XYZ file of C-alpha atoms in Angstrom:
173
model
C 194.230 212.922 19.018
C 194.253 216.630 18.161
C 191.288 218.864 18.193
C 190.403 220.667 15.422
C 190.549 224.369 16.001
C 190.838 225.832 12.602
C 189.326 224.972 8.707
C 189.317 226.921 5.628
C 187.372 226.470 2.706
C 190.001 226.022 0.278
C 187.409 227.813 -2.406
C 187.358 230.564 -0.208
C 191.269 231.237 -0.783
C 192.526 232.101 -4.491
C 195.564 229.463 -3.673
C 197.426 227.302 -6.188
C 197.814 223.874 -4.786
C 201.299 224.545 -3.443
C 200.725 227.565 -1.277
C 197.404 225.393 -0.093
C 199.237 222.603 1.548
C 201.254 225.386 2.816
C 198.199 227.306 5.390
C 197.002 223.708 5.604
C 200.002 222.969 7.589
C 200.155 226.142 9.054
C 196.755 225.705 10.439
C 197.702 222.054 11.098
C 200.122 223.846 13.767
C 197.626 226.155 14.724
C 195.560 223.130 15.691
C 198.483 221.093 16.875
C 199.023 223.754 19.947
C 195.837 223.927 20.808
C 195.561 220.954 20.956
C 198.894 220.770 23.930
C 197.274 223.189 25.096
C 194.438 222.214 26.213
C 194.874 218.058 27.073
C 198.373 219.606 28.617
C 196.881 222.640 30.766
C 199.244 225.091 29.097
C 197.601 228.858 28.545
C 200.680 230.021 26.673
C 203.729 228.230 25.793
C 207.555 228.191 23.058
C 207.181 226.289 20.275
C 210.278 224.664 18.217
C 209.387 224.091 14.906
C 212.017 222.229 12.642
C 211.972 221.232 10.021
C 213.824 219.621 6.789
C 212.611 221.445 3.730
C 214.599 224.886 3.356
C 211.625 226.065 0.399
C 209.084 224.486 3.726
C 211.192 226.416 6.358
C 210.873 228.799 4.882
C 207.525 229.683 3.411
C 205.821 228.675 7.603
C 209.480 231.336 8.936
C 206.749 233.705 7.045
C 204.178 232.749 9.404
C 205.631 231.801 11.939
C 204.280 234.626 13.734
C 200.814 234.454 12.653
C 201.126 231.277 13.684
C 202.341 232.175 17.110
C 199.012 234.649 17.614
C 197.172 232.125 16.227
C 198.180 229.963 18.647
C 198.224 231.483 21.617
C 202.152 231.674 21.774
C 204.775 233.361 23.831
C 207.170 232.113 21.077
C 207.056 229.868 17.911
C 210.226 229.702 15.917
C 211.391 227.734 12.825
C 214.304 225.500 12.176
C 216.041 222.955 11.202
C 216.908 221.762 14.223
C 215.827 218.916 17.359
C 215.285 221.546 20.628
C 216.665 219.392 23.616
C 214.249 218.983 26.665
C 211.435 219.376 24.842
C 208.171 217.129 23.632
C 207.747 215.755 19.615
C 205.068 214.966 17.780
C 204.993 214.571 14.514
C 203.481 217.338 12.169
C 204.155 216.108 8.734
C 206.309 214.044 7.069
C 209.120 216.506 6.970
C 207.803 218.813 9.974
C 207.586 218.582 13.209
C 206.561 220.395 16.447
C 208.358 220.597 19.643
C 206.845 222.097 22.939
C 210.070 223.106 25.708
C 209.410 221.344 28.680
C 209.629 224.435 30.928
C 205.963 225.033 30.046
C 204.231 221.528 31.635
C 204.102 220.627 35.079
C 205.055 217.190 34.189
C 203.209 215.829 37.845
C 200.407 217.893 37.920
C 200.334 216.659 34.431
C 200.453 212.963 34.704
C 197.859 212.678 37.551
C 195.710 214.529 35.219
C 196.062 212.325 31.599
C 195.921 209.349 34.360
C 192.741 210.651 35.864
C 191.634 211.344 32.746
C 192.939 206.984 31.247
C 191.125 205.570 33.665
C 187.958 207.240 33.485
C 188.516 206.849 30.312
C 188.582 202.373 31.051
C 186.764 201.781 33.208
C 184.421 203.273 30.339
C 185.475 200.930 28.479
C 184.666 198.209 31.262
C 181.802 198.516 31.427
C 180.759 199.004 27.677
C 182.388 195.714 27.428
C 180.692 194.121 30.196
C 176.926 195.605 28.212
C 178.243 193.950 25.190
C 179.527 190.783 25.991
C 175.682 189.062 28.537
C 174.530 186.502 26.265
C 171.484 188.731 25.559
C 172.876 191.749 23.841
C 172.847 190.815 20.169
C 169.343 189.713 21.486
C 167.637 192.998 23.726
C 169.629 195.545 21.823
C 168.086 196.590 18.797
C 170.985 197.220 16.154
C 170.421 201.198 16.298
C 171.659 201.637 19.670
C 174.437 198.232 19.190
C 175.399 201.265 16.569
C 176.289 203.611 18.521
C 177.574 201.611 21.229
C 179.689 200.765 18.178
C 180.649 204.507 17.902
C 181.499 205.463 21.067
C 184.023 201.898 22.059
C 185.464 203.079 18.480
C 185.691 206.880 20.936
C 186.512 205.094 23.914
C 189.651 203.623 22.852
C 191.034 206.391 20.766
C 190.599 208.680 23.602
C 192.667 205.594 25.816
C 195.065 205.034 22.949
C 195.286 208.978 22.723
C 195.621 209.493 26.777
C 198.099 206.722 26.943
C 200.220 207.936 23.986
C 200.933 211.355 25.813
C 201.358 209.615 28.782
C 203.748 208.397 26.966
C 205.218 210.692 26.102
C 205.802 213.298 28.945
C 207.310 210.702 30.783
C 209.910 209.420 28.496
C 210.700 213.091 27.646
C 210.801 214.282 32.148
């Protein structure tokens, strides 16, 4: 569901395992925010990182200005309480990201998501129709069938991602 915008090779940093996990989590948060911005067409958003662990919340609070800059957020706060009227997504077992709904033009975004979903589902139906032909196994070489299988997996994942995003928007209105 989420595009990879930032990544770091751990070997480049001189950090221990705990510090690396904190850096990796902060990059996951940045990537999640950037993906939401791209998926929903939000250039700048206001977000809240809700974290149950006091130590981790302290670390994320220190990294918050950097994460806000990297993710191009209008505002980004770390807290231990879930805010109201926000779109939620889990980042880690003890950390969630909440995006304020005021930043999202829900009808427009839903329309866009549903159009993408329709296009994806059309592609899926075409691929399934191709694969269900009697002569498919005989006529199509193995390497092409494998490519088709990979394309099907991508389309199914995209369909699930788009359906989940649309459902999430509908339930948080």
